Coordinates of C-alpha atoms and ligand atoms in Angstrom, one line a residue:
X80 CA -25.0 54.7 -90.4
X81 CA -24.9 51.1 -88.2
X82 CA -23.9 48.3 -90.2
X83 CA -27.1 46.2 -89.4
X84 CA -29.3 49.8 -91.3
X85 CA -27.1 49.7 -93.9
X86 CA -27.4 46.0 -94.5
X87 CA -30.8 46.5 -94.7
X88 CA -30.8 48.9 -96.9
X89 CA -28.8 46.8 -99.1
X90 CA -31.4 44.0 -98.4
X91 CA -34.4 46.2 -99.7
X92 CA -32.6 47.0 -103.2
X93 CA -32.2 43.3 -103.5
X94 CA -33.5 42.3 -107.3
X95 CA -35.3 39.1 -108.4
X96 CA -38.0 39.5 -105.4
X97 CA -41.4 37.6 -107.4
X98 CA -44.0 39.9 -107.8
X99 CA -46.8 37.2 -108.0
X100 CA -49.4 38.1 -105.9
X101 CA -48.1 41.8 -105.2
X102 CA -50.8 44.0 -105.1
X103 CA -50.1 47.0 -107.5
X104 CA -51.6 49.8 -104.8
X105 CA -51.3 48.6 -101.6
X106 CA -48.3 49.1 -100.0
X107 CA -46.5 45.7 -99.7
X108 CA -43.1 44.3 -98.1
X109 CA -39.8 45.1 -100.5
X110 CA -38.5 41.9 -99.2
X111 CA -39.2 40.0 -96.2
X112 CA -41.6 40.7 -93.6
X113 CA -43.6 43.6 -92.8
X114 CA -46.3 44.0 -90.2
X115 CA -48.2 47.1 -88.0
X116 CA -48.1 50.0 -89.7
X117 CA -46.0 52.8 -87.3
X118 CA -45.4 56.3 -87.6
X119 CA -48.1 57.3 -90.1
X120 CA -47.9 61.5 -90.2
X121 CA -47.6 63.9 -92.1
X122 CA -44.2 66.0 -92.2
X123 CA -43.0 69.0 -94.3
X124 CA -45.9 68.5 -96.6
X125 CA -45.7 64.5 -97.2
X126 CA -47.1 61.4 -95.7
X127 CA -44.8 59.2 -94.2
X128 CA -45.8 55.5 -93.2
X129 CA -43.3 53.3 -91.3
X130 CA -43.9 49.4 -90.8
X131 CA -42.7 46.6 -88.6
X132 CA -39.8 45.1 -91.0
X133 CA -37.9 42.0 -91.1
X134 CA -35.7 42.5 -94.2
X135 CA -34.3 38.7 -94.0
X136 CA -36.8 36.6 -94.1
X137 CA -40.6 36.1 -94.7
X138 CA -41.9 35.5 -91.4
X139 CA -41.4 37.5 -88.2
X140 CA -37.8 38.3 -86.4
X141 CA -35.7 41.2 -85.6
X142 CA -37.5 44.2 -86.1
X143 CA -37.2 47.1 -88.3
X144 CA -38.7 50.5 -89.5
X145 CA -39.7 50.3 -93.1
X146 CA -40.3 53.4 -94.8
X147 CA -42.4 55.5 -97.7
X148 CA -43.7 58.9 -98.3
X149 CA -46.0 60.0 -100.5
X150 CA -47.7 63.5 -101.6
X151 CA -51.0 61.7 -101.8
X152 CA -51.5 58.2 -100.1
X153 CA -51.8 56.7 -103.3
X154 CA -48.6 56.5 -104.7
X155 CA -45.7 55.5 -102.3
X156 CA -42.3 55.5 -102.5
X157 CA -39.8 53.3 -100.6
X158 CA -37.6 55.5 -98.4
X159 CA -34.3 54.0 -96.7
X160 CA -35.0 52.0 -93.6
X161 CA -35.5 54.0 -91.1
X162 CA -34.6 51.7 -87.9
X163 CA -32.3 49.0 -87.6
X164 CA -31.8 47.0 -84.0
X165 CA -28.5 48.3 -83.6
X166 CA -28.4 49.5 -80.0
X167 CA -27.8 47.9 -76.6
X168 CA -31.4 49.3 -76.0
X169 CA -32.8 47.9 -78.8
X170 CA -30.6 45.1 -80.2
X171 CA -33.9 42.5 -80.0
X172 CA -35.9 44.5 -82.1
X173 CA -37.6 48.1 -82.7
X174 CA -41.1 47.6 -81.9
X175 CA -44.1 49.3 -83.4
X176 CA -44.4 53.1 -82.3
X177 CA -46.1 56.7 -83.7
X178 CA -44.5 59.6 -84.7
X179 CA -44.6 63.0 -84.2
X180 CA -43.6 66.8 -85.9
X181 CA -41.5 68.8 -82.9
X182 CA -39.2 71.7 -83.7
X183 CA -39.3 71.0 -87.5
X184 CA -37.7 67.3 -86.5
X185 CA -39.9 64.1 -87.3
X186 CA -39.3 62.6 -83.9
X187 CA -40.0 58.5 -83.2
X188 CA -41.0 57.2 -80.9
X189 CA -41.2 53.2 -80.1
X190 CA -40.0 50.6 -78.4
X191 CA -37.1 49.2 -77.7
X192 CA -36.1 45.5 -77.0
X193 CA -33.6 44.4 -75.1
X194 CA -31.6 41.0 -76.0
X195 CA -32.7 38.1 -74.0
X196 CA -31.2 38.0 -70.2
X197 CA -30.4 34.6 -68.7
X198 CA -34.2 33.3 -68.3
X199 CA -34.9 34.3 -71.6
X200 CA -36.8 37.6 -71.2
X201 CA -36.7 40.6 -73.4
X202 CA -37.5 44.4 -72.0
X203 CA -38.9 46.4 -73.7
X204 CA -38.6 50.4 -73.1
X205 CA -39.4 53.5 -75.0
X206 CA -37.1 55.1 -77.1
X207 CA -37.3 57.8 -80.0
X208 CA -35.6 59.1 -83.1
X209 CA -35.4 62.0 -84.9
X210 CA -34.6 63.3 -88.3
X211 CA -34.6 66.9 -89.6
X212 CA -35.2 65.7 -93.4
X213 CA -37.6 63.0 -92.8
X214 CA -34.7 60.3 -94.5
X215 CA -32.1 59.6 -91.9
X216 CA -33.2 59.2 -88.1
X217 CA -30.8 59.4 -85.2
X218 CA -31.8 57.6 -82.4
X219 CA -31.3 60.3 -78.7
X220 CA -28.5 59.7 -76.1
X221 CA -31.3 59.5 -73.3
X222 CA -33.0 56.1 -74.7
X223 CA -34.7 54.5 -73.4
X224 CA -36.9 58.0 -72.8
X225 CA -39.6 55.6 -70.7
X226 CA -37.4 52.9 -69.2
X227 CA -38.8 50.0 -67.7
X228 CA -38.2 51.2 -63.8
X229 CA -41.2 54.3 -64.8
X230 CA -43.4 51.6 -64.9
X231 CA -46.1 51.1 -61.9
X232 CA -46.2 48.5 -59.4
X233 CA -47.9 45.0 -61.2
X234 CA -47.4 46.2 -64.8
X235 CA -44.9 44.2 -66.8
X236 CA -41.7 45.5 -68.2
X237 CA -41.6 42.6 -70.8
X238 CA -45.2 43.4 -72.1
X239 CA -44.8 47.7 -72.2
X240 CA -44.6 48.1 -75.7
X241 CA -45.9 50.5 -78.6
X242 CA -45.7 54.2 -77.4
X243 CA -48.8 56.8 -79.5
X244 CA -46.9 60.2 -78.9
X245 CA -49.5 63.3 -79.5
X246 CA -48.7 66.8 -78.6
X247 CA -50.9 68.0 -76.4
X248 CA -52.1 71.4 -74.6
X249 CA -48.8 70.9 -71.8
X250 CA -46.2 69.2 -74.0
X251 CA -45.9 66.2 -74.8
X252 CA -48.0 63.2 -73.9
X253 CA -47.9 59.1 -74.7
X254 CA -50.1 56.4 -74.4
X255 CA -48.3 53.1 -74.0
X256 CA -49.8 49.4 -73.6
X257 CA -48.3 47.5 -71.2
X258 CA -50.0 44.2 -68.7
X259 CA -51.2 44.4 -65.1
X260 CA -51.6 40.8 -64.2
X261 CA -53.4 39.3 -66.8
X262 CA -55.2 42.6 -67.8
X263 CA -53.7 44.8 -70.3
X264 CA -53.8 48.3 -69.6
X265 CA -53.0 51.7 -71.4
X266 CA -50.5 53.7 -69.2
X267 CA -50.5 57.4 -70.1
X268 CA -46.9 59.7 -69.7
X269 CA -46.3 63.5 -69.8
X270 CA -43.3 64.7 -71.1
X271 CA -41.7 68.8 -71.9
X272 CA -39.0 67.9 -74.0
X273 CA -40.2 64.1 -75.4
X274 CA -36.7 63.2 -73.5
X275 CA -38.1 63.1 -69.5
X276 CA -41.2 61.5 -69.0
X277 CA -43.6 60.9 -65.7
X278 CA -45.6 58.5 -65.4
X279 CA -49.8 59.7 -65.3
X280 CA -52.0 57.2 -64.0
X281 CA -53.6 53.6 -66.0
X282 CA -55.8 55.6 -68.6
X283 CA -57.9 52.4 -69.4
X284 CA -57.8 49.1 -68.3
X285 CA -59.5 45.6 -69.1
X286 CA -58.2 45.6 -72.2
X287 CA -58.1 41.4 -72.8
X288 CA -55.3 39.5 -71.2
X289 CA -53.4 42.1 -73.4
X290 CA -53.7 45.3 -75.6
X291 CA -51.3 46.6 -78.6
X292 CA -50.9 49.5 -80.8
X293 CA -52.9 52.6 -79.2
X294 CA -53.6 55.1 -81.1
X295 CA -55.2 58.0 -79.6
X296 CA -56.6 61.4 -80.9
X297 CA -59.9 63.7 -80.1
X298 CA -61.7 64.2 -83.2
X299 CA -64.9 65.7 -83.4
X300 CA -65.1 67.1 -79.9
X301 CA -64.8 63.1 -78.8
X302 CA -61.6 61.3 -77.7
X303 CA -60.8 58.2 -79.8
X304 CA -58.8 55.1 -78.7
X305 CA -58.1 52.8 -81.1
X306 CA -56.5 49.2 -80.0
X307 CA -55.4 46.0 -80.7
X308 CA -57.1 43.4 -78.0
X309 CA -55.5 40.2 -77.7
X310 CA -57.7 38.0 -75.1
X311 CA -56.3 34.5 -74.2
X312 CA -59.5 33.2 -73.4
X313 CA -61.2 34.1 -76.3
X314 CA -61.2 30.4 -78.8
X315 CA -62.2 32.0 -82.2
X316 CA -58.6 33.1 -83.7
X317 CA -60.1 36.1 -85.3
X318 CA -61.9 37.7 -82.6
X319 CA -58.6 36.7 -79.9
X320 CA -56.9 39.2 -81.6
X321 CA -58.3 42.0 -83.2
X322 CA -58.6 45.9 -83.9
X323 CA -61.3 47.9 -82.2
X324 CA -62.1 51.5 -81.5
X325 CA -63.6 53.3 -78.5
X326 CA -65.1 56.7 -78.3
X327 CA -65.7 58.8 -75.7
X328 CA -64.4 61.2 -73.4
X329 CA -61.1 62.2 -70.5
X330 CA -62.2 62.6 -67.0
X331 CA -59.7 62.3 -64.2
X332 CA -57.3 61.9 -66.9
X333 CA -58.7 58.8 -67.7
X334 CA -60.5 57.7 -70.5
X335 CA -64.2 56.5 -70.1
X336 CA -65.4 55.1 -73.2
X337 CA -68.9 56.1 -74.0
X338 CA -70.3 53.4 -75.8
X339 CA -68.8 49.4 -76.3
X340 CA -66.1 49.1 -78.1
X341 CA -66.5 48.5 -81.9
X342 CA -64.9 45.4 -84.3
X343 CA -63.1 47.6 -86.9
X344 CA -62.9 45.4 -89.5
X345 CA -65.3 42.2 -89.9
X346 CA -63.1 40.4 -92.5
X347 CA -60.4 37.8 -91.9
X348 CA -57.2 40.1 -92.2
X349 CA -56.9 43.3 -90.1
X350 CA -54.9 44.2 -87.3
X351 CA -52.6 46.9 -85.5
X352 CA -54.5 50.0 -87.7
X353 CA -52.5 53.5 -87.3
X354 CA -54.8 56.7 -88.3
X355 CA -53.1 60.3 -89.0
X356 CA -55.2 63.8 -89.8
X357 CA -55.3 65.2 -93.6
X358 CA -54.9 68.8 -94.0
X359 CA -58.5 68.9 -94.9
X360 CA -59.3 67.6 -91.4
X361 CA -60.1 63.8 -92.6
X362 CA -59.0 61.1 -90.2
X363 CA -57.1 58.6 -92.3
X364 CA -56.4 54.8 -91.4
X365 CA -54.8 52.6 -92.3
X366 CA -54.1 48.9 -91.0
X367 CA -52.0 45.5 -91.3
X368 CA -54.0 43.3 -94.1
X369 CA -52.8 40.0 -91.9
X370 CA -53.8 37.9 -89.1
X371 CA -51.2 36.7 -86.7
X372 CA -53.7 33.4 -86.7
X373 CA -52.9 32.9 -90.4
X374 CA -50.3 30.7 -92.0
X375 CA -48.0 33.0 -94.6
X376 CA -48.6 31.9 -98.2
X377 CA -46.4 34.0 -100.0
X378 CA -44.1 32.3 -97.9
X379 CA -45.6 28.5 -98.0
X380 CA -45.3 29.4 -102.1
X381 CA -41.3 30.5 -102.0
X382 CA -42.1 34.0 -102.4
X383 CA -39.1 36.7 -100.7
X384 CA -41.8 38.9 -99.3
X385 CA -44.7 38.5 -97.1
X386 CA -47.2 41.9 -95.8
X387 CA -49.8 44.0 -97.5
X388 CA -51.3 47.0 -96.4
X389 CA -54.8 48.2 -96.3
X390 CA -55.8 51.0 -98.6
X391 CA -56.2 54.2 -96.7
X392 CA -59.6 54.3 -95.5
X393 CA -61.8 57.7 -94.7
X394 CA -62.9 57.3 -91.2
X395 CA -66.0 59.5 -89.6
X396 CA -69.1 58.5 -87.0
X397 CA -72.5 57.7 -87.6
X398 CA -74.9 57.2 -84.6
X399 CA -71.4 56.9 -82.7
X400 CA -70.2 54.1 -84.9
X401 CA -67.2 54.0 -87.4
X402 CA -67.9 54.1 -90.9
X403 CA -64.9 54.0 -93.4
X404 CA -65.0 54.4 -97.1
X405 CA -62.2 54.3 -99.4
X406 CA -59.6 57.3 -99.2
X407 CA -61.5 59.0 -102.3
X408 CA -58.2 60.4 -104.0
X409 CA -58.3 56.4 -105.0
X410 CA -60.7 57.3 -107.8
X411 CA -57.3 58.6 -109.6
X412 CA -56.5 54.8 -110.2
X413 CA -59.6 54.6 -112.0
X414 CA -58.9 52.9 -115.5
X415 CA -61.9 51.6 -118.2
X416 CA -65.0 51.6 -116.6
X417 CA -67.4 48.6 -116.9
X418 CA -71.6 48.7 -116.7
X419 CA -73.6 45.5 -116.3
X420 CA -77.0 45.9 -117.6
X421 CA -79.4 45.9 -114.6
X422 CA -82.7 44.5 -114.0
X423 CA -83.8 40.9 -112.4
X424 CA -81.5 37.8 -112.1
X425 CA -82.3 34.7 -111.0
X426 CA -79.4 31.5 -111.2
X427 CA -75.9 32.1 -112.3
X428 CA -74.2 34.8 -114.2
X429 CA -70.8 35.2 -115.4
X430 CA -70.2 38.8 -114.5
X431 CA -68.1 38.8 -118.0
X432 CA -67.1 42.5 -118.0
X433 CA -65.9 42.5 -114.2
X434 CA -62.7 40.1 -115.4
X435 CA -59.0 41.6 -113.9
X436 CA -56.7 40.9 -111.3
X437 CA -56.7 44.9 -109.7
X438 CA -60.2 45.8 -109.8
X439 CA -63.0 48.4 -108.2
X440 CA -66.5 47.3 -108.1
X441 CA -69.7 48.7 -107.2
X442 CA -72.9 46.2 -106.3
X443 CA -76.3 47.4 -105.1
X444 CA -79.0 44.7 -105.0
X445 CA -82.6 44.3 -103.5
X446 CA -83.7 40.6 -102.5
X447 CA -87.1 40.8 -104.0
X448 CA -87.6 37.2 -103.6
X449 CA -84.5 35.9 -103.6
X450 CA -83.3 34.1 -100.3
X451 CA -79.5 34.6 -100.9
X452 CA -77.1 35.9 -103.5
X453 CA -73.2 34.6 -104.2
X454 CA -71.0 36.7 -105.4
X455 CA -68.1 34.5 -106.6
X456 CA -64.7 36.6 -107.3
X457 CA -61.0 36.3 -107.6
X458 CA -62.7 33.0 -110.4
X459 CA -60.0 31.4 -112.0
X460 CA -60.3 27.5 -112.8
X461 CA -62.7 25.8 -110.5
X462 CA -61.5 28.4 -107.4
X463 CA -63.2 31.4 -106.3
X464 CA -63.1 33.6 -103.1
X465 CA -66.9 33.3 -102.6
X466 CA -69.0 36.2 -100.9
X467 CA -72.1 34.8 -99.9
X468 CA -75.1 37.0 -98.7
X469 CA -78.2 35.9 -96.7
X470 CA -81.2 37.9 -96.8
X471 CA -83.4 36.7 -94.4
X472 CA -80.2 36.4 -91.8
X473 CA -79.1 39.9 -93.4
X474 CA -75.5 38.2 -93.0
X475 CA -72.4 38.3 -95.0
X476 CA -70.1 35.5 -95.4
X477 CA -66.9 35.5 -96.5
X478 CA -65.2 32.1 -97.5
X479 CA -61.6 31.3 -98.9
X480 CA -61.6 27.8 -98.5
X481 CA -61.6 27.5 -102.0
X482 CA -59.1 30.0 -103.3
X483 CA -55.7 28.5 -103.1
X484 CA -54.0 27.1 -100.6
X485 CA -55.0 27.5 -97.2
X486 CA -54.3 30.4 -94.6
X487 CA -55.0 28.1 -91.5
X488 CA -58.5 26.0 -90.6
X489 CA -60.7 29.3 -90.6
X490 CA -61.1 30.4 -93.9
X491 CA -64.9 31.2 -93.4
X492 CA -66.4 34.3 -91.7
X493 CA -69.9 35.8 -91.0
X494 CA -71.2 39.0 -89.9
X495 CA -74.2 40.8 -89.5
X496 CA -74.8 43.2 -92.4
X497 CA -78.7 44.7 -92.5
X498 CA -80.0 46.0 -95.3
X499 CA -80.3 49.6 -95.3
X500 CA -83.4 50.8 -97.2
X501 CA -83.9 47.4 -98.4
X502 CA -81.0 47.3 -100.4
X503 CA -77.2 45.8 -99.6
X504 CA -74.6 48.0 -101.3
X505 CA -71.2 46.6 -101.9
X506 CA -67.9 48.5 -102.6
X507 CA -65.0 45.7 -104.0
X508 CA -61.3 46.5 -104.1
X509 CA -59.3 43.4 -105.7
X510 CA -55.7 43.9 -105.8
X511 CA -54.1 40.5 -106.6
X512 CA -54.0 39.0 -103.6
X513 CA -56.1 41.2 -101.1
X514 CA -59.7 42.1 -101.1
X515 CA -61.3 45.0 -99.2
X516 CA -65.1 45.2 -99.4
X517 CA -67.4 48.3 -98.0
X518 CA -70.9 47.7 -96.9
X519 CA -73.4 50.5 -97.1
X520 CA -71.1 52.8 -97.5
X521 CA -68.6 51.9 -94.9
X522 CA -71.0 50.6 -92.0
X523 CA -69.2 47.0 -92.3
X524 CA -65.3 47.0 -94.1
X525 CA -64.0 43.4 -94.4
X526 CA -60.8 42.8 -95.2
X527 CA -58.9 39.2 -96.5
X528 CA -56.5 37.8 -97.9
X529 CA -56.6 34.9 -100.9
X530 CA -53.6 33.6 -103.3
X531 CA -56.1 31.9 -106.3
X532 CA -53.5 29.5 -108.0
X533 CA -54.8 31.2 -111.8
X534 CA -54.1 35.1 -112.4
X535 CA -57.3 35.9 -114.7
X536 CA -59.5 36.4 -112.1
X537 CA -63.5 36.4 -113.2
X538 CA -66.3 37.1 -111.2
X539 CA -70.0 35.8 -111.4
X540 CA -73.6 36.1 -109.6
X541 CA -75.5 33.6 -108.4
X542 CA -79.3 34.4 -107.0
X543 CA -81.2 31.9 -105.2
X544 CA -84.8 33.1 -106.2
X545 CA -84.8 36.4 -108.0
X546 CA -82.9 39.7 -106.7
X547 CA -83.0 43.0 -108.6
X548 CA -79.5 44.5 -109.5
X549 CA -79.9 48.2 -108.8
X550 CA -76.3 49.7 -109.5
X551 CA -73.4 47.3 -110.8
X552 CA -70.6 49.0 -112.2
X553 CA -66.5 48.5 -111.9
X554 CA -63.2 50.1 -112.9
X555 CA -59.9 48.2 -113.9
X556 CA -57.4 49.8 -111.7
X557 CA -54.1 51.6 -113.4
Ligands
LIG145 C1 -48.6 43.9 -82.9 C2 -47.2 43.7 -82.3 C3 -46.8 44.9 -81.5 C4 -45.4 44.9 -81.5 C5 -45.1 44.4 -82.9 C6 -43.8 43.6 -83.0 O1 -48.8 43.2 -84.1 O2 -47.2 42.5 -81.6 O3 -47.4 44.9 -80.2 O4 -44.8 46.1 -81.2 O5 -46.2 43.7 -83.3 O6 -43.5 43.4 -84.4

């Protein structure tokens, strides 16, 4: 073992990390950093997530693997670190990557960063590791596997990062982001040993001044790309850099999306999502709860960790769009069960039995005559994250700015949510510090994060006009 893995190691058993704010099922850093998730598989009957890891501090630097498994996806354990920038290939960092099962070996793959060279640039190159027991990874001879001279004319070898390995029908095949000019690109290799690759031909291009974190599959007789867009020209912080997903087809060995390219998430915090298959056949994903547009507050509040997970989320298609729903093996987390009485409201009500810091909720309402609802949550003091719903606009706003301290001048954001049937159905996860909500059954996920300075959080309803409460229900979550 290198010296810099085992320090890291070391790092991640470090005690007297503050737990404030950790949310108690969502996977969060040890210590340190964490974003992307990388490497999410299955292998010899577990689940295995990997993420971006800086074990020193609690913003972003030299890059590491993190590591858990799990049976389930709803309880992890913290494995060893898997990757530590301990190569001349990879001294500046090991950048976000997939993973794939080849001759009973969990093989790696992502990419490697050089150190800086005289003007101050960094290559980065593809690399992989393997490990037979899924614990201990050895990086190959050959890396980097896709070195910098494979790449085509105009793409940059500074900005060629973040390799999705599949097997496919001939061997082996990657998807890797890179930058033509000031496009970015996805560049597909072949490879019959994941050692010697070719280069294949630009799969799909116009991908903002930049694109990250492919992750490519077919599912349901369609191809899937999902991406990371980052587009320079775009002023809203949220929308310059965000997740989407494309479906559609090959042709040419390119991939021709059939239909625009879809917003994953609609909240505040989402980014760099991974997705892997469950034995059952359901596509699992799950993403980085952070923006790179947001300040750190577990870091601005002195805390030695910084990066929270999404939950797993169900993916399928409906009318050719996403719709994601909680991974339901969640349910297990289920503790006492709370029922408000339904009917009409009208004004404000404290939504006493929905009090707790880890929470499931379920909300179904109808406007009858009621122009807007607030839902305030996370109450503690005069703070609240406040969900506010308009039903003539049919939007959904989401505002923070008055839930501790601030994650940067945007903490409001709106999206279109329609009724369906008349009716808006919400689906609430609170989990300390993060909140994942599911409209209409996964037609809209928003995802944020808030650090409320008080820890009893409350929750209460407040109708403008008179709404009927059709289903409100919530669990306290073990
Ligand atoms: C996306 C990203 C990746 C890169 C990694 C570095 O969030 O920028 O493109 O591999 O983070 O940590």
């Amino acid at each position: 073992m290198s010296e810099s893995l085992y320090r890291a190691w070391k790092m991640m058993e470090s005690n007297g990390v503050s737990d404030r704010y950790r949310p108690r099922w969502h996977i969060s850093a040890p210590v340190g950093w964490i974003n992307d998730p990388n490497g999410f598989c299955r292998f010899n009957g577990k689940y295995h997530l990997f993420a971006q890891f800086h074990p020193y501090d609690t913003k972003w630097g030299p890059m590491h693997w993190a590591h858990w498994s799990s049976d389930d996806l709803v309880t992890w354990s913290q494995e060893r670190v898997a990757l530590a920038p301990d190569q001349a290939f990879d001294a500046g960092g090991c950048f976000s990557g997939t993973a794939v099962v080849a001759d009973q070996a969990l093989v790696l793959m992502y990419t490697g960063v050089t150190l800086p060279d005289e003007s101050g640039k960094c290559l980065q190159q593809q690399c992989v590791a393997t490990s037979r027991d899924g614990s201990i990874f050895s990086k190959a001879t050959f890396n980097p596997v896709i070195p910098a001279s494979a790449l085509p004319e105009a793409c940059s070898p500074f900005d060629f990062r973040d390799p999705c390995i599949r097997r496919g029908a001939k061997g082996f095949e990657a998807w890797v982001a890179s930058k033509r000019g000031n496009e970015g690109v996805i560049l597909h290799f072949i490879s019959k040993d994941i050692f010697a690759w070719k280069y294949q031909n630009v799969f799909l291009g116009s991908l903002g001044t930049m694109c990250e974190c492919p992750d490519y599959f077919e599912w349901n007789g369609k191809k899937v790309l999902l991406t990371s867009i980052i587009d320079e020209r775009i002023s809203d912080p949220y929308m310059r850099q965000a997740a989407y997903i494309l479906v559609g087809r090959e042709g040419q060995a390119a991939f021709i999306p059939e239909a625009e390219a879809q917003l994953i998430d609609e909240g505040m915090d989402f980014y760099a999502p991974q997705t892997t298959e469950m034995p059952d056949g359901r596509r699992v994903m799950i993403g980085w709860a952070q923006s790179w547009a947001d300040a750190i507050p577990t870091r601005q509040l002195g805390l030695e960790w910084s990066g929270i997970m999404t939950l797993p989320r169900e993916c399928s298609l409906r009318k050719g769009r996403l719709v994601q729903q909680p991974l339901r093996e969640l349910m297990c987390l289920r503790g006492q069960m709370d029922r408000m009485d339904l009917g009409f409201f009208s004004g404000m009500t404290a939504l006493e039995v929905f009090t707790g810091a880890c929470r499931e909720l379920l909300l179904e309402l109808a406007p009858m005559t009621a122009q807007a609802f607030e839902l305030r949550l996370m109450q503690t003091g005069n703070e609240y994250f406040l969900l506010t719903y308009d039903f003539n606009a049919q939007s959904l706003t989401l505002d923070r700015s008055n839930c501790g301290p601030s994650l940067g001048d945007h903490s409001r954001r709106t999206s279109n949510v329609p009724l369906v049937d008349g009716k808006l159905s919400l689906h609430i996860f609170i989990d300390r510090s993060i909140i994942e909500i599911f409209c209409n059954d996964g037609e809209t996920a928003l995802t944020a994060l808030a650090f409320p300075n008080g820890t009893d959080y409350g929750a209460s309803l407040y109708v403008k006009g008179t709404a009927k409460v059709l289903r409100a229900e919530g669990w306290l979550m073990n």
